[in-house]
Structure formats: structure tokens, C-alpha cells
Amino acid sequence: NAGVTQTPKFRVLKTGQSMTLLCAQDMNHEYMYWYRQDPGMGLRLIHYSVGEGTTAKGEVPDGYNVSRLKKQNFLLGLESAAPSQTSVYFCASSYYGFYEQYFGPGTRLTVT
Amino acid sequence: SQELEQSPQSLIVQEGKNLTINCTSSKTLYGLYWYKQKYGEGLIFLMMLQKGGEEKSHEKITAKLDEKKQQSSLHITASQPSHAGTYLCGAFSQGGSEKLVFGKGTKLTVNP
């Protein structure tokens, strides 16, 4: 099993550009999450999904959109990137709520 | 909203020494999770505690949740360079099973 994988690993964007981060899990987990990690701020939840076709806002959802068309995939979109979105993005999945979350290796995004 | 405070923020120890990291909440913890993160990598799940007074061990790492379920400690015995990294605690918001809130982490350095 690959666990949780993220694509791409690194990306540099210019302000105003758009991109999509892909998260895939092969553990048949129902719940999936997107976090961002910034120095001094810790991990913050952007959006999450409790099942295929569902999405919900987390702590810092502004500027991001998500989709969960297939159970195994969770996409994070930036429609118009801003320098404030420079961060490391982590995807995670869990069997259900209150179960441990398994994290991907992260995507390092720089917006210039 | 629930906030988790970790102490210390950073810790430097000599190989072979014991150490303790604390995670404190002002509210009751519903499921307390400990993760380890190596620089530039994703989070690795260590342990989960749910019941007041619960204690779990894995190799040389022991985690405890106090009776009031407001504080957890992570103790490493006879530290090794392989224990180096950032340790994060996470807990679910009161009444919710979707949103895991994280502390800002404790960076551990183990000198040979």
C-alpha cells in the first residue's frame, strides 16, 4: 500500500496563477483533510471531507476550493494564488472521525 | 475553540537522557493524538489516548493522559538520535469528530 500520496511535491507559482493539488489514498478511508503548515502557526485545517461527494470548511478555507468526486481522491484548488498562500500543504485521511489520521509527505508551494 | 499548548517549544538533550514533552488544553480532550514529524516530511502517527489515566508505550516512548483529560505527556527514555524531530499533539474539538486541532509542536534535538 502506498498510503497517502500527494502531487506535486514542489511548486512555484506567480501571483494570480491557479493550480490543483492532488491527494490520493489507497486505504479505503472515508475522511480526508487538507492542512497547511506555517512557521509559528502550526498545522491548520483548510477543508475536509467526510465521504465521497462531500466537502466542508475548516479553520482557514478562504482562497481555496476542494472536490471529492472519488472516494480515494481529494483535490485542493487555488484559483488565484497569493503570496500569503506560500506554505507546506499536507493531505491526510482517516477511516472515520476519531480514528488516527495518516498524512501524506506534503507539497511545498511558493507563490511569488 | 480548543487550543493546545505544547511545552517546551524546543528541547536539546544529550543521547541517553530522558525527556518529557507536555500538551495542555483548557478544555476536555476528546481523543489525544501524538505525531512525530521529521524535517521536510509528513507526520507519523505515534499513539492515541482516549480515557482519563490512560497510558500507552511504544518502544522507548510513553504517552499518558491525565485523569481530568486536559493534559498529556510524552516521555522518551534513553533518547537516541533517531528520536530527533518535531512532536505534535492533536485533539478533536469538543463534540466534533471531524476537526483535529494541533499544538504548535516541540522540536527535539538529540546530540550524540
PDB file of C-alpha atoms in Angstrom:
ATOM      1  CA  ASN A   1       0.000   0.000   0.000  1.00  0.00           C
ATOM      2  CA  ALA A   2       1.224   3.465  -0.895  1.00  0.00           C
ATOM      3  CA  GLY A   3      -0.795   5.087   1.912  1.00  0.00           C
ATOM      4  CA  VAL A   4      -1.400   8.784   1.236  1.00  0.00           C
ATOM      5  CA  THR A   5       0.339  10.331  -1.741  1.00  0.00           C
ATOM      6  CA  GLN A   6       0.466  13.960  -2.835  1.00  0.00           C
ATOM      7  CA  THR A   7       1.187  15.503  -6.212  1.00  0.00           C
ATOM      8  CA  PRO A   8       3.252  17.582  -6.841  1.00  0.00           C
ATOM      9  CA  LYS A   9       5.986  17.673  -4.181  1.00  0.00           C
ATOM     10  CA  PHE A  10       7.134  21.190  -5.028  1.00  0.00           C
ATOM     11  CA  ARG A  11       5.624  24.049  -6.990  1.00  0.00           C
ATOM     12  CA  VAL A  12       6.385  27.688  -7.626  1.00  0.00           C
ATOM     13  CA  LEU A  13       3.532  29.912  -8.773  1.00  0.00           C
ATOM     14  CA  LYS A  14       3.253  33.535  -9.703  1.00  0.00           C
ATOM     15  CA  THR A  15       0.619  35.685  -8.048  1.00  0.00           C
ATOM     16  CA  GLY A  16      -2.715  35.196  -9.781  1.00  0.00           C
ATOM     17  CA  GLN A  17      -1.939  31.794 -11.247  1.00  0.00           C
ATOM     18  CA  SER A  18      -4.058  28.771 -10.454  1.00  0.00           C
ATOM     19  CA  MET A  19      -3.197  25.209  -9.607  1.00  0.00           C
ATOM     20  CA  THR A  20      -4.615  21.983  -8.215  1.00  0.00           C
ATOM     21  CA  LEU A  21      -3.007  19.768  -5.608  1.00  0.00           C
ATOM     22  CA  LEU A  22      -3.929  16.110  -5.763  1.00  0.00           C
ATOM     23  CA  CYS A  23      -4.194  13.788  -2.796  1.00  0.00           C
ATOM     24  CA  ALA A  24      -4.775  10.064  -3.181  1.00  0.00           C
ATOM     25  CA  GLN A  25      -5.208   7.327  -0.593  1.00  0.00           C
ATOM     26  CA  ASP A  26      -5.467   3.591  -1.058  1.00  0.00           C
ATOM     27  CA  MET A  27      -6.708   2.662   2.423  1.00  0.00           C
ATOM     28  CA  ASN A  28     -10.428   2.988   1.666  1.00  0.00           C
ATOM     29  CA  HIS A  29     -10.713   5.805   4.203  1.00  0.00           C
ATOM     30  CA  GLU A  30     -13.911   7.804   4.408  1.00  0.00           C
ATOM     31  CA  TYR A  31     -12.480  11.046   5.777  1.00  0.00           C
ATOM     32  CA  MET A  32      -9.901  13.198   4.032  1.00  0.00           C
ATOM     33  CA  TYR A  33      -8.331  16.508   5.034  1.00  0.00           C
ATOM     34  CA  TRP A  34      -6.201  19.332   3.712  1.00  0.00           C
ATOM     35  CA  TYR A  35      -3.916  21.236   6.100  1.00  0.00           C
ATOM     36  CA  ARG A  36      -1.379  23.970   5.709  1.00  0.00           C
ATOM     37  CA  GLN A  37       1.674  24.264   7.915  1.00  0.00           C
ATOM     38  CA  ASP A  38       3.372  27.589   8.512  1.00  0.00           C
ATOM     39  CA  PRO A  39       6.208  28.532  10.883  1.00  0.00           C
ATOM     40  CA  GLY A  40       4.828  29.700  14.205  1.00  0.00           C
ATOM     41  CA  MET A  41       1.252  28.839  13.199  1.00  0.00           C
ATOM     42  CA  GLY A  42       1.342  25.090  13.326  1.00  0.00           C
ATOM     43  CA  LEU A  43      -0.996  22.911  11.305  1.00  0.00           C
ATOM     44  CA  ARG A  44      -4.294  24.467  10.291  1.00  0.00           C
ATOM     45  CA  LEU A  45      -7.225  22.722   8.664  1.00  0.00           C
ATOM     46  CA  ILE A  46      -8.281  24.169   5.309  1.00  0.00           C
ATOM     47  CA  HIS A  47     -11.088  21.873   4.158  1.00  0.00           C
ATOM     48  CA  TYR A  48     -12.152  18.349   4.847  1.00  0.00           C
ATOM     49  CA  SER A  49     -14.455  15.654   3.523  1.00  0.00           C
ATOM     50  CA  VAL A  50     -16.408  13.008   5.417  1.00  0.00           C
ATOM     51  CA  GLY A  51     -17.171  10.932   2.360  1.00  0.00           C
ATOM     52  CA  GLU A  52     -17.306  10.837  -1.419  1.00  0.00           C
ATOM     53  CA  GLY A  53     -19.113  13.867  -2.794  1.00  0.00           C
ATOM     54  CA  THR A  54     -18.933  15.843   0.473  1.00  0.00           C
ATOM     55  CA  THR A  55     -16.748  18.777   1.486  1.00  0.00           C
ATOM     56  CA  ALA A  56     -16.712  21.149   4.434  1.00  0.00           C
ATOM     57  CA  LYS A  57     -14.781  24.214   5.552  1.00  0.00           C
ATOM     58  CA  GLY A  58     -12.073  24.053   8.131  1.00  0.00           C
ATOM     59  CA  GLU A  59     -10.283  26.799  10.001  1.00  0.00           C
ATOM     60  CA  VAL A  60      -8.727  28.672   7.050  1.00  0.00           C
ATOM     61  CA  PRO A  61     -10.795  27.965   3.894  1.00  0.00           C
ATOM     62  CA  ASP A  62     -10.619  31.355   2.154  1.00  0.00           C
ATOM     63  CA  GLY A  63      -8.872  31.287  -1.223  1.00  0.00           C
ATOM     64  CA  TYR A  64      -9.173  27.514  -1.591  1.00  0.00           C
ATOM     65  CA  ASN A  65     -11.689  25.137  -3.114  1.00  0.00           C
ATOM     66  CA  VAL A  66     -11.875  21.363  -2.855  1.00  0.00           C
ATOM     67  CA  SER A  67     -13.575  18.458  -4.531  1.00  0.00           C
ATOM     68  CA  ARG A  68     -14.018  14.798  -3.656  1.00  0.00           C
ATOM     69  CA  LEU A  69     -15.500  13.176  -6.734  1.00  0.00           C
ATOM     70  CA  LYS A  70     -13.952   9.807  -5.953  1.00  0.00           C
ATOM     71  CA  LYS A  71     -13.522   8.288  -2.517  1.00  0.00           C
ATOM     72  CA  GLN A  72      -9.794   7.847  -2.925  1.00  0.00           C
ATOM     73  CA  ASN A  73      -9.013  11.355  -4.193  1.00  0.00           C
ATOM     74  CA  PHE A  74      -9.238  14.797  -2.604  1.00  0.00           C
ATOM     75  CA  LEU A  75      -8.293  17.819  -4.701  1.00  0.00           C
ATOM     76  CA  LEU A  76      -7.288  21.230  -3.373  1.00  0.00           C
ATOM     77  CA  GLY A  77      -7.550  24.146  -5.779  1.00  0.00           C
ATOM     78  CA  LEU A  78      -6.109  27.626  -5.690  1.00  0.00           C
ATOM     79  CA  GLU A  79      -7.956  29.791  -8.208  1.00  0.00           C
ATOM     80  CA  SER A  80      -5.811  32.910  -7.905  1.00  0.00           C
ATOM     81  CA  ALA A  81      -2.680  32.298  -5.883  1.00  0.00           C
ATOM     82  CA  ALA A  82      -1.443  34.927  -3.425  1.00  0.00           C
ATOM     83  CA  PRO A  83       1.918  35.188  -1.616  1.00  0.00           C
ATOM     84  CA  SER A  84       0.053  34.507   1.660  1.00  0.00           C
ATOM     85  CA  GLN A  85      -0.620  31.008   0.343  1.00  0.00           C
ATOM     86  CA  THR A  86       3.064  30.168   0.367  1.00  0.00           C
ATOM     87  CA  SER A  87       3.129  27.185   2.703  1.00  0.00           C
ATOM     88  CA  VAL A  88       3.578  23.452   3.036  1.00  0.00           C
ATOM     89  CA  TYR A  89       0.331  21.637   2.323  1.00  0.00           C
ATOM     90  CA  PHE A  90      -0.460  18.271   3.844  1.00  0.00           C
ATOM     91  CA  CYS A  91      -3.213  15.888   2.978  1.00  0.00           C
ATOM     92  CA  ALA A  92      -4.446  13.316   5.487  1.00  0.00           C
ATOM     93  CA  SER A  93      -7.041  10.578   5.636  1.00  0.00           C
ATOM     94  CA  SER A  94      -8.735   8.549   8.341  1.00  0.00           C
ATOM     95  CA  TYR A  95     -11.106   5.616   8.460  1.00  0.00           C
ATOM     96  CA  TYR A  96     -13.743   7.690  10.227  1.00  0.00           C
ATOM     97  CA  GLY A  97     -13.786  10.526  12.723  1.00  0.00           C
ATOM     98  CA  PHE A  98     -11.916   9.870  15.982  1.00  0.00           C
ATOM     99  CA  TYR A  99      -9.582   7.495  14.157  1.00  0.00           C
ATOM    100  CA  GLU A 100      -5.939   8.366  13.657  1.00  0.00           C
ATOM    101  CA  GLN A 101      -5.143  10.400  10.586  1.00  0.00           C
ATOM    102  CA  TYR A 102      -2.499   9.287   8.117  1.00  0.00           C
ATOM    103  CA  PHE A 103      -0.546  12.051   6.445  1.00  0.00           C
ATOM    104  CA  GLY A 104       0.979  12.446   3.024  1.00  0.00           C
ATOM    105  CA  PRO A 105       4.555  13.700   2.511  1.00  0.00           C
ATOM    106  CA  GLY A 106       3.482  17.278   1.794  1.00  0.00           C
ATOM    107  CA  THR A 107       3.609  19.781  -1.063  1.00  0.00           C
ATOM    108  CA  ARG A 108       5.854  22.795  -0.715  1.00  0.00           C
ATOM    109  CA  LEU A 109       4.235  25.729  -2.529  1.00  0.00           C
ATOM    110  CA  THR A 110       5.863  29.090  -3.119  1.00  0.00           C
ATOM    111  CA  VAL A 111       3.873  31.994  -4.544  1.00  0.00           C
ATOM    112  CA  THR A 112       5.970  34.885  -5.812  1.00  0.00           C
TER     113      THR A 112
ATOM    114  CA  SER B   1     -12.362  26.864  20.059  1.00  0.00           C
ATOM    115  CA  GLN B   2      -9.962  24.370  21.500  1.00  0.00           C
ATOM    116  CA  GLU B   3      -6.308  25.314  21.729  1.00  0.00           C
ATOM    117  CA  LEU B   4      -3.439  23.034  22.586  1.00  0.00           C
ATOM    118  CA  GLU B   5      -0.329  24.399  24.193  1.00  0.00           C
ATOM    119  CA  GLN B   6       2.879  22.393  23.981  1.00  0.00           C
ATOM    120  CA  SER B   7       5.907  22.811  26.177  1.00  0.00           C
ATOM    121  CA  PRO B   8       8.728  23.210  25.764  1.00  0.00           C
ATOM    122  CA  GLN B   9       8.827  24.704  22.265  1.00  0.00           C
ATOM    123  CA  SER B  10      12.240  23.170  21.727  1.00  0.00           C
ATOM    124  CA  LEU B  11      14.493  20.794  23.567  1.00  0.00           C
ATOM    125  CA  ILE B  12      18.132  19.808  23.173  1.00  0.00           C
ATOM    126  CA  VAL B  13      19.299  16.713  25.016  1.00  0.00           C
ATOM    127  CA  GLN B  14      22.341  14.507  25.111  1.00  0.00           C
ATOM    128  CA  GLU B  15      21.929  10.991  23.758  1.00  0.00           C
ATOM    129  CA  GLY B  16      20.851   8.635  26.501  1.00  0.00           C
ATOM    130  CA  LYS B  17      18.957  11.234  28.527  1.00  0.00           C
ATOM    131  CA  ASN B  18      15.264  11.030  29.365  1.00  0.00           C
ATOM    132  CA  LEU B  19      12.876  13.807  28.412  1.00  0.00           C
ATOM    133  CA  THR B  20       9.232  14.817  28.676  1.00  0.00           C
ATOM    134  CA  ILE B  21       7.023  16.891  26.388  1.00  0.00           C
ATOM    135  CA  ASN B  22       3.703  18.264  27.576  1.00  0.00           C
ATOM    136  CA  CYS B  23       0.454  19.085  25.824  1.00  0.00           C
ATOM    137  CA  THR B  24      -2.161  21.111  27.717  1.00  0.00           C
ATOM    138  CA  SER B  25      -5.713  22.108  26.913  1.00  0.00           C
ATOM    139  CA  SER B  26      -8.138  24.404  28.697  1.00  0.00           C
ATOM    140  CA  LYS B  27     -10.955  22.077  27.662  1.00  0.00           C
ATOM    141  CA  THR B  28     -11.550  18.365  27.987  1.00  0.00           C
ATOM    142  CA  LEU B  29      -9.614  16.397  25.404  1.00  0.00           C
ATOM    143  CA  TYR B  30     -11.667  14.062  23.256  1.00  0.00           C
ATOM    144  CA  GLY B  31      -9.038  11.787  21.860  1.00  0.00           C
ATOM    145  CA  LEU B  32      -5.434  12.903  22.173  1.00  0.00           C
ATOM    146  CA  TYR B  33      -3.022  12.026  19.380  1.00  0.00           C
ATOM    147  CA  TRP B  34       0.746  12.225  19.281  1.00  0.00           C
ATOM    148  CA  TYR B  35       2.590  12.599  15.992  1.00  0.00           C
ATOM    149  CA  LYS B  36       6.238  12.906  15.034  1.00  0.00           C
ATOM    150  CA  GLN B  37       7.470  14.944  12.093  1.00  0.00           C
ATOM    151  CA  LYS B  38      10.935  14.856  10.638  1.00  0.00           C
ATOM    152  CA  TYR B  39      12.085  17.983   8.854  1.00  0.00           C
ATOM    153  CA  GLY B  40      10.588  18.243   5.380  1.00  0.00           C
ATOM    154  CA  GLU B  41       8.386  15.194   5.824  1.00  0.00           C
ATOM    155  CA  GLY B  42       4.831  14.338   6.750  1.00  0.00           C
ATOM    156  CA  LEU B  43       3.513  13.455  10.177  1.00  0.00           C
ATOM    157  CA  ILE B  44       3.892   9.942  11.524  1.00  0.00           C
ATOM    158  CA  PHE B  45       1.225   8.700  13.942  1.00  0.00           C
ATOM    159  CA  LEU B  46       2.659   7.560  17.277  1.00  0.00           C
ATOM    160  CA  MET B  47      -0.176   6.955  19.739  1.00  0.00           C
ATOM    161  CA  MET B  48      -3.754   7.785  20.598  1.00  0.00           C
ATOM    162  CA  LEU B  49      -5.177   8.193  24.100  1.00  0.00           C
ATOM    163  CA  GLN B  50      -8.846   8.406  24.917  1.00  0.00           C
ATOM    164  CA  LYS B  51      -9.514   7.561  28.532  1.00  0.00           C
ATOM    165  CA  GLY B  52      -8.535   9.566  31.583  1.00  0.00           C
ATOM    166  CA  GLY B  53      -5.483   7.997  33.198  1.00  0.00           C
ATOM    167  CA  GLU B  54      -4.643   6.023  30.076  1.00  0.00           C
ATOM    168  CA  GLU B  55      -1.009   5.241  29.343  1.00  0.00           C
ATOM    169  CA  LYS B  56       0.492   3.698  26.216  1.00  0.00           C
ATOM    170  CA  SER B  57       4.029   2.745  25.299  1.00  0.00           C
ATOM    171  CA  HIS B  58       5.803   2.006  22.070  1.00  0.00           C
ATOM    172  CA  GLU B  59       9.446   1.080  22.258  1.00  0.00           C
ATOM    173  CA  LYS B  60      11.003   3.832  24.389  1.00  0.00           C
ATOM    174  CA  ILE B  61       8.160   6.326  24.082  1.00  0.00           C
ATOM    175  CA  THR B  62       5.380   6.501  26.680  1.00  0.00           C
ATOM    176  CA  ALA B  63       2.344   8.748  26.464  1.00  0.00           C
ATOM    177  CA  LYS B  64      -0.097   9.500  29.272  1.00  0.00           C
ATOM    178  CA  LEU B  65      -3.410  11.290  29.512  1.00  0.00           C
ATOM    179  CA  ASP B  66      -4.249  12.728  32.924  1.00  0.00           C
ATOM    180  CA  GLU B  67      -7.404  11.829  34.823  1.00  0.00           C
ATOM    181  CA  LYS B  68      -9.088  15.131  34.012  1.00  0.00           C
ATOM    182  CA  LYS B  69      -8.298  14.633  30.309  1.00  0.00           C
ATOM    183  CA  GLN B  70      -6.790  18.097  29.978  1.00  0.00           C
ATOM    184  CA  GLN B  71      -3.109  17.304  29.818  1.00  0.00           C
ATOM    185  CA  SER B  72      -0.973  14.716  28.112  1.00  0.00           C
ATOM    186  CA  SER B  73       2.718  13.992  28.396  1.00  0.00           C
ATOM    187  CA  LEU B  74       5.107  12.206  26.079  1.00  0.00           C
ATOM    188  CA  HIS B  75       8.140  10.677  27.741  1.00  0.00           C
ATOM    189  CA  ILE B  76      11.171   9.340  25.919  1.00  0.00           C
ATOM    190  CA  THR B  77      13.540   7.077  27.813  1.00  0.00           C
ATOM    191  CA  ALA B  78      17.221   6.870  26.908  1.00  0.00           C
ATOM    192  CA  SER B  79      16.905   9.170  23.900  1.00  0.00           C
ATOM    193  CA  GLN B  80      18.640   8.353  20.635  1.00  0.00           C
ATOM    194  CA  PRO B  81      19.434  10.480  17.570  1.00  0.00           C
ATOM    195  CA  SER B  82      16.590   8.667  15.787  1.00  0.00           C
ATOM    196  CA  HIS B  83      14.158  10.330  18.210  1.00  0.00           C
ATOM    197  CA  ALA B  84      15.016  13.771  16.840  1.00  0.00           C
ATOM    198  CA  GLY B  85      12.214  15.647  15.138  1.00  0.00           C
ATOM    199  CA  THR B  86       9.171  17.704  15.976  1.00  0.00           C
ATOM    200  CA  TYR B  87       6.481  16.159  18.156  1.00  0.00           C
ATOM    201  CA  LEU B  88       2.926  17.390  17.785  1.00  0.00           C
ATOM    202  CA  CYS B  89      -0.134  16.681  19.856  1.00  0.00           C
ATOM    203  CA  GLY B  90      -3.604  16.815  18.330  1.00  0.00           C
ATOM    204  CA  ALA B  91      -7.105  16.583  19.752  1.00  0.00           C
ATOM    205  CA  PHE B  92     -10.635  16.753  18.468  1.00  0.00           C
ATOM    206  CA  SER B  93     -12.711  19.817  19.117  1.00  0.00           C
ATOM    207  CA  GLN B  94     -15.295  19.316  21.811  1.00  0.00           C
ATOM    208  CA  GLY B  95     -18.260  17.476  20.429  1.00  0.00           C
ATOM    209  CA  GLY B  96     -16.832  17.088  16.961  1.00  0.00           C
ATOM    210  CA  SER B  97     -15.202  14.149  15.269  1.00  0.00           C
ATOM    211  CA  GLU B  98     -14.043  15.844  12.097  1.00  0.00           C
ATOM    212  CA  LYS B  99     -11.687  18.623  13.077  1.00  0.00           C
ATOM    213  CA  LEU B 100      -8.383  17.724  14.664  1.00  0.00           C
ATOM    214  CA  VAL B 101      -6.669  20.675  16.334  1.00  0.00           C
ATOM    215  CA  PHE B 102      -2.880  20.569  16.689  1.00  0.00           C
ATOM    216  CA  GLY B 103      -0.403  22.112  19.064  1.00  0.00           C
ATOM    217  CA  LYS B 104       2.467  24.041  17.514  1.00  0.00           C
ATOM    218  CA  GLY B 105       4.946  21.289  18.186  1.00  0.00           C
ATOM    219  CA  THR B 106       8.073  20.621  20.234  1.00  0.00           C
ATOM    220  CA  LYS B 107      11.326  20.421  18.331  1.00  0.00           C
ATOM    221  CA  LEU B 108      13.638  17.800  19.773  1.00  0.00           C
ATOM    222  CA  THR B 109      17.365  17.662  19.056  1.00  0.00           C
ATOM    223  CA  VAL B 110      19.379  14.711  20.350  1.00  0.00           C
ATOM    224  CA  ASN B 111      23.130  15.218  20.363  1.00  0.00           C
ATOM    225  CA  PRO B 112      25.335  12.126  20.017  1.00  0.00           C
TER     226      PRO B 112
END
